[in-house]
Amino acid sequence: MNEPELIETILREANTIAVVGLSGRRYRPSHTVAEILQASGYRIIPVNPEEREVLGEKCYPRLEEVPESVDLVNVFRRPEYVPEIVESAIRIGARWIWLQEHIVHEAAAARAEAAGLGVVMDRCILKEQRRLRMLR
């Protein structure tokens, strides 16, 4: 978990990112991060039952309802929701799960890793992209 090689691999190889908790409110961190990732060339799929469309993309209420393959599940939800999100990520066959800054759930991360998913926890994907200068 959080290995530098894993972070670089995700940023290099992920194409489709499901952003769980993506808000349509421009001032929210999830919106800003997803917007910049989208502008960098990643395919962003919003997942939030409270939204219909975000960043010009149809929003889905649950990961299981996303009709296409997802490489990375990027999570902007409180830690108590993470175990359910991890189980969904496993069910849809995601390769990686990324828990944003201040989102920590050790048991769910261990479950994801045991199921073969790479895990990044308590890190901002945008900050890591900028730190590594891995612009697409």
mmCIF file with all atom_site columns, N, CA and C in Angstrom, residues 20 75-87 97 99-109 121-122:
data_model
loop_
_atom_site.group_PDB
_atom_site.id
_atom_site.type_symbol
_atom_site.label_atom_id
_atom_site.label_alt_id
_atom_site.label_comp_id
_atom_site.label_asym_id
_atom_site.label_entity_id
_atom_site.label_seq_id
_atom_site.pdbx_PDB_ins_code
_atom_site.Cartn_x
_atom_site.Cartn_y
_atom_site.Cartn_z
_atom_site.occupancy
_atom_site.B_iso_or_equiv
_atom_site.pdbx_formal_charge
_atom_site.auth_seq_id
_atom_site.auth_comp_id
_atom_site.auth_asym_id
_atom_site.auth_atom_id
_atom_site.pdbx_PDB_model_num
ATOM 1  N N  . VAL A 1 20  ? -15.984 8.143  -6.618 1.00 0.00 ? 20  VAL A N  1
ATOM 2  C CA . VAL A 1 20  ? -17.095 7.905  -5.706 1.00 0.00 ? 20  VAL A CA 1
ATOM 3  C C  . VAL A 1 20  ? -17.190 9.091  -4.744 1.00 0.00 ? 20  VAL A C  1
ATOM 4  N N  . VAL A 1 75  ? -11.881 7.474  -4.109 1.00 0.00 ? 75  VAL A N  1
ATOM 5  C CA . VAL A 1 75  ? -12.923 7.619  -3.093 1.00 0.00 ? 75  VAL A CA 1
ATOM 6  C C  . VAL A 1 75  ? -12.834 8.952  -2.358 1.00 0.00 ? 75  VAL A C  1
ATOM 7  N N  . PHE A 1 76  ? -13.949 9.677  -2.394 1.00 0.00 ? 76  PHE A N  1
ATOM 8  C CA . PHE A 1 76  ? -14.138 10.918 -1.650 1.00 0.00 ? 76  PHE A CA 1
ATOM 9  C C  . PHE A 1 76  ? -15.317 10.743 -0.690 1.00 0.00 ? 76  PHE A C  1
ATOM 10 N N  . ARG A 1 77  ? -15.305 9.714  0.108  1.00 0.00 ? 77  ARG A N  1
ATOM 11 C CA . ARG A 1 77  ? -16.365 9.463  1.093  1.00 0.00 ? 77  ARG A CA 1
ATOM 12 C C  . ARG A 1 77  ? -15.719 9.233  2.447  1.00 0.00 ? 77  ARG A C  1
ATOM 13 N N  . ARG A 1 78  ? -16.482 9.419  3.502  1.00 0.00 ? 78  ARG A N  1
ATOM 14 C CA . ARG A 1 78  ? -15.969 9.223  4.855  1.00 0.00 ? 78  ARG A CA 1
ATOM 15 C C  . ARG A 1 78  ? -15.574 7.758  5.061  1.00 0.00 ? 78  ARG A C  1
ATOM 16 N N  . PRO A 1 79  ? -14.634 7.526  5.990  1.00 0.00 ? 79  PRO A N  1
ATOM 17 C CA . PRO A 1 79  ? -14.120 6.173  6.205  1.00 0.00 ? 79  PRO A CA 1
ATOM 18 C C  . PRO A 1 79  ? -15.178 5.107  6.471  1.00 0.00 ? 79  PRO A C  1
ATOM 19 N N  . GLU A 1 80  ? -16.280 5.448  7.135  1.00 0.00 ? 80  GLU A N  1
ATOM 20 C CA . GLU A 1 80  ? -17.271 4.422  7.444  1.00 0.00 ? 80  GLU A CA 1
ATOM 21 C C  . GLU A 1 80  ? -17.932 3.842  6.191  1.00 0.00 ? 80  GLU A C  1
ATOM 22 N N  . TYR A 1 81  ? -17.817 4.534  5.064  1.00 0.00 ? 81  TYR A N  1
ATOM 23 C CA . TYR A 1 81  ? -18.394 4.038  3.812  1.00 0.00 ? 81  TYR A CA 1
ATOM 24 C C  . TYR A 1 81  ? -17.405 3.200  2.992  1.00 0.00 ? 81  TYR A C  1
ATOM 25 N N  . VAL A 1 82  ? -16.160 3.209  3.375  1.00 0.00 ? 82  VAL A N  1
ATOM 26 C CA . VAL A 1 82  ? -15.116 2.571  2.575  1.00 0.00 ? 82  VAL A CA 1
ATOM 27 C C  . VAL A 1 82  ? -15.292 1.057  2.435  1.00 0.00 ? 82  VAL A C  1
ATOM 28 N N  . PRO A 1 83  ? -15.646 0.304  3.491  1.00 0.00 ? 83  PRO A N  1
ATOM 29 C CA . PRO A 1 83  ? -15.785 -1.148 3.290  1.00 0.00 ? 83  PRO A CA 1
ATOM 30 C C  . PRO A 1 83  ? -16.783 -1.505 2.190  1.00 0.00 ? 83  PRO A C  1
ATOM 31 N N  . GLU A 1 84  ? -17.912 -0.842 2.152  1.00 0.00 ? 84  GLU A N  1
ATOM 32 C CA . GLU A 1 84  ? -18.908 -1.112 1.114  1.00 0.00 ? 84  GLU A CA 1
ATOM 33 C C  . GLU A 1 84  ? -18.379 -0.750 -0.272 1.00 0.00 ? 84  GLU A C  1
ATOM 34 N N  . ILE A 1 85  ? -17.646 0.345  -0.354 1.00 0.00 ? 85  ILE A N  1
ATOM 35 C CA . ILE A 1 85  ? -17.073 0.775  -1.641 1.00 0.00 ? 85  ILE A CA 1
ATOM 36 C C  . ILE A 1 85  ? -16.024 -0.228 -2.099 1.00 0.00 ? 85  ILE A C  1
ATOM 37 N N  . VAL A 1 86  ? -15.210 -0.717 -1.181 1.00 0.00 ? 86  VAL A N  1
ATOM 38 C CA . VAL A 1 86  ? -14.203 -1.724 -1.526 1.00 0.00 ? 86  VAL A CA 1
ATOM 39 C C  . VAL A 1 86  ? -14.883 -2.980 -2.071 1.00 0.00 ? 86  VAL A C  1
ATOM 40 N N  . GLU A 1 87  ? -15.942 -3.423 -1.418 1.00 0.00 ? 87  GLU A N  1
ATOM 41 C CA . GLU A 1 87  ? -16.653 -4.616 -1.906 1.00 0.00 ? 87  GLU A CA 1
ATOM 42 C C  . GLU A 1 87  ? -17.204 -4.374 -3.314 1.00 0.00 ? 87  GLU A C  1
ATOM 43 N N  . ILE A 1 97  ? -7.760  0.868  -5.939 1.00 0.00 ? 97  ILE A N  1
ATOM 44 C CA . ILE A 1 97  ? -8.634  1.756  -5.177 1.00 0.00 ? 97  ILE A CA 1
ATOM 45 C C  . ILE A 1 97  ? -7.752  2.811  -4.515 1.00 0.00 ? 97  ILE A C  1
ATOM 46 N N  . LEU A 1 99  ? -7.921  5.960  -1.819 1.00 0.00 ? 99  LEU A N  1
ATOM 47 C CA . LEU A 1 99  ? -8.638  6.705  -0.791 1.00 0.00 ? 99  LEU A CA 1
ATOM 48 C C  . LEU A 1 99  ? -7.946  8.061  -0.630 1.00 0.00 ? 99  LEU A C  1
ATOM 49 N N  . GLN A 1 100 ? -8.697  9.118  -0.839 1.00 0.00 ? 100 GLN A N  1
ATOM 50 C CA . GLN A 1 100 ? -8.146  10.467 -0.809 1.00 0.00 ? 100 GLN A CA 1
ATOM 51 C C  . GLN A 1 100 ? -7.613  10.820 0.581  1.00 0.00 ? 100 GLN A C  1
ATOM 52 N N  . GLU A 1 101 ? -6.987  11.970 0.678  1.00 0.00 ? 101 GLU A N  1
ATOM 53 C CA . GLU A 1 101 ? -6.417  12.442 1.943  1.00 0.00 ? 101 GLU A CA 1
ATOM 54 C C  . GLU A 1 101 ? -7.451  12.378 3.066  1.00 0.00 ? 101 GLU A C  1
ATOM 55 N N  . HIS A 1 102 ? -6.988  11.966 4.238  1.00 0.00 ? 102 HIS A N  1
ATOM 56 C CA . HIS A 1 102 ? -7.785  11.886 5.459  1.00 0.00 ? 102 HIS A CA 1
ATOM 57 C C  . HIS A 1 102 ? -8.827  10.766 5.427  1.00 0.00 ? 102 HIS A C  1
ATOM 58 N N  . ILE A 1 103 ? -8.769  9.915  4.428  1.00 0.00 ? 103 ILE A N  1
ATOM 59 C CA . ILE A 1 103 ? -9.670  8.756  4.376  1.00 0.00 ? 103 ILE A CA 1
ATOM 60 C C  . ILE A 1 103 ? -8.819  7.521  4.645  1.00 0.00 ? 103 ILE A C  1
ATOM 61 N N  . VAL A 1 104 ? -9.034  6.942  5.813  1.00 0.00 ? 104 VAL A N  1
ATOM 62 C CA . VAL A 1 104 ? -8.236  5.797  6.258  1.00 0.00 ? 104 VAL A CA 1
ATOM 63 C C  . VAL A 1 104 ? -9.175  4.712  6.780  1.00 0.00 ? 104 VAL A C  1
ATOM 64 N N  . HIS A 1 105 ? -8.989  3.506  6.260  1.00 0.00 ? 105 HIS A N  1
ATOM 65 C CA . HIS A 1 105 ? -9.728  2.347  6.774  1.00 0.00 ? 105 HIS A CA 1
ATOM 66 C C  . HIS A 1 105 ? -8.838  1.126  6.533  1.00 0.00 ? 105 HIS A C  1
ATOM 67 N N  . GLU A 1 106 ? -8.066  0.783  7.539  1.00 0.00 ? 106 GLU A N  1
ATOM 68 C CA . GLU A 1 106 ? -7.069  -0.291 7.415  1.00 0.00 ? 106 GLU A CA 1
ATOM 69 C C  . GLU A 1 106 ? -7.695  -1.635 7.039  1.00 0.00 ? 106 GLU A C  1
ATOM 70 N N  . ALA A 1 107 ? -8.796  -2.001 7.678  1.00 0.00 ? 107 ALA A N  1
ATOM 71 C CA . ALA A 1 107 ? -9.412  -3.307 7.398  1.00 0.00 ? 107 ALA A CA 1
ATOM 72 C C  . ALA A 1 107 ? -9.912  -3.373 5.957  1.00 0.00 ? 107 ALA A C  1
ATOM 73 N N  . ALA A 1 108 ? -10.524 -2.302 5.468  1.00 0.00 ? 108 ALA A N  1
ATOM 74 C CA . ALA A 1 108 ? -11.014 -2.297 4.090  1.00 0.00 ? 108 ALA A CA 1
ATOM 75 C C  . ALA A 1 108 ? -9.848  -2.330 3.113  1.00 0.00 ? 108 ALA A C  1
ATOM 76 N N  . ALA A 1 109 ? -8.767  -1.632 3.431  1.00 0.00 ? 109 ALA A N  1
ATOM 77 C CA . ALA A 1 109 ? -7.581  -1.656 2.564  1.00 0.00 ? 109 ALA A CA 1
ATOM 78 C C  . ALA A 1 109 ? -6.997  -3.062 2.507  1.00 0.00 ? 109 ALA A C  1
ATOM 79 N N  . MET A 1 121 ? -3.868  4.944  0.108  1.00 0.00 ? 121 MET A N  1
ATOM 80 C CA . MET A 1 121 ? -4.743  5.436  1.167  1.00 0.00 ? 121 MET A CA 1
ATOM 81 C C  . MET A 1 121 ? -4.174  6.716  1.760  1.00 0.00 ? 121 MET A C  1
ATOM 82 N N  . ASP A 1 122 ? -5.079  7.662  2.045  1.00 0.00 ? 122 ASP A N  1
ATOM 83 C CA . ASP A 1 122 ? -4.724  8.920  2.702  1.00 0.00 ? 122 ASP A CA 1
ATOM 84 C C  . ASP A 1 122 ? -3.750  9.747  1.868  1.00 0.00 ? 122 ASP A C  1
#
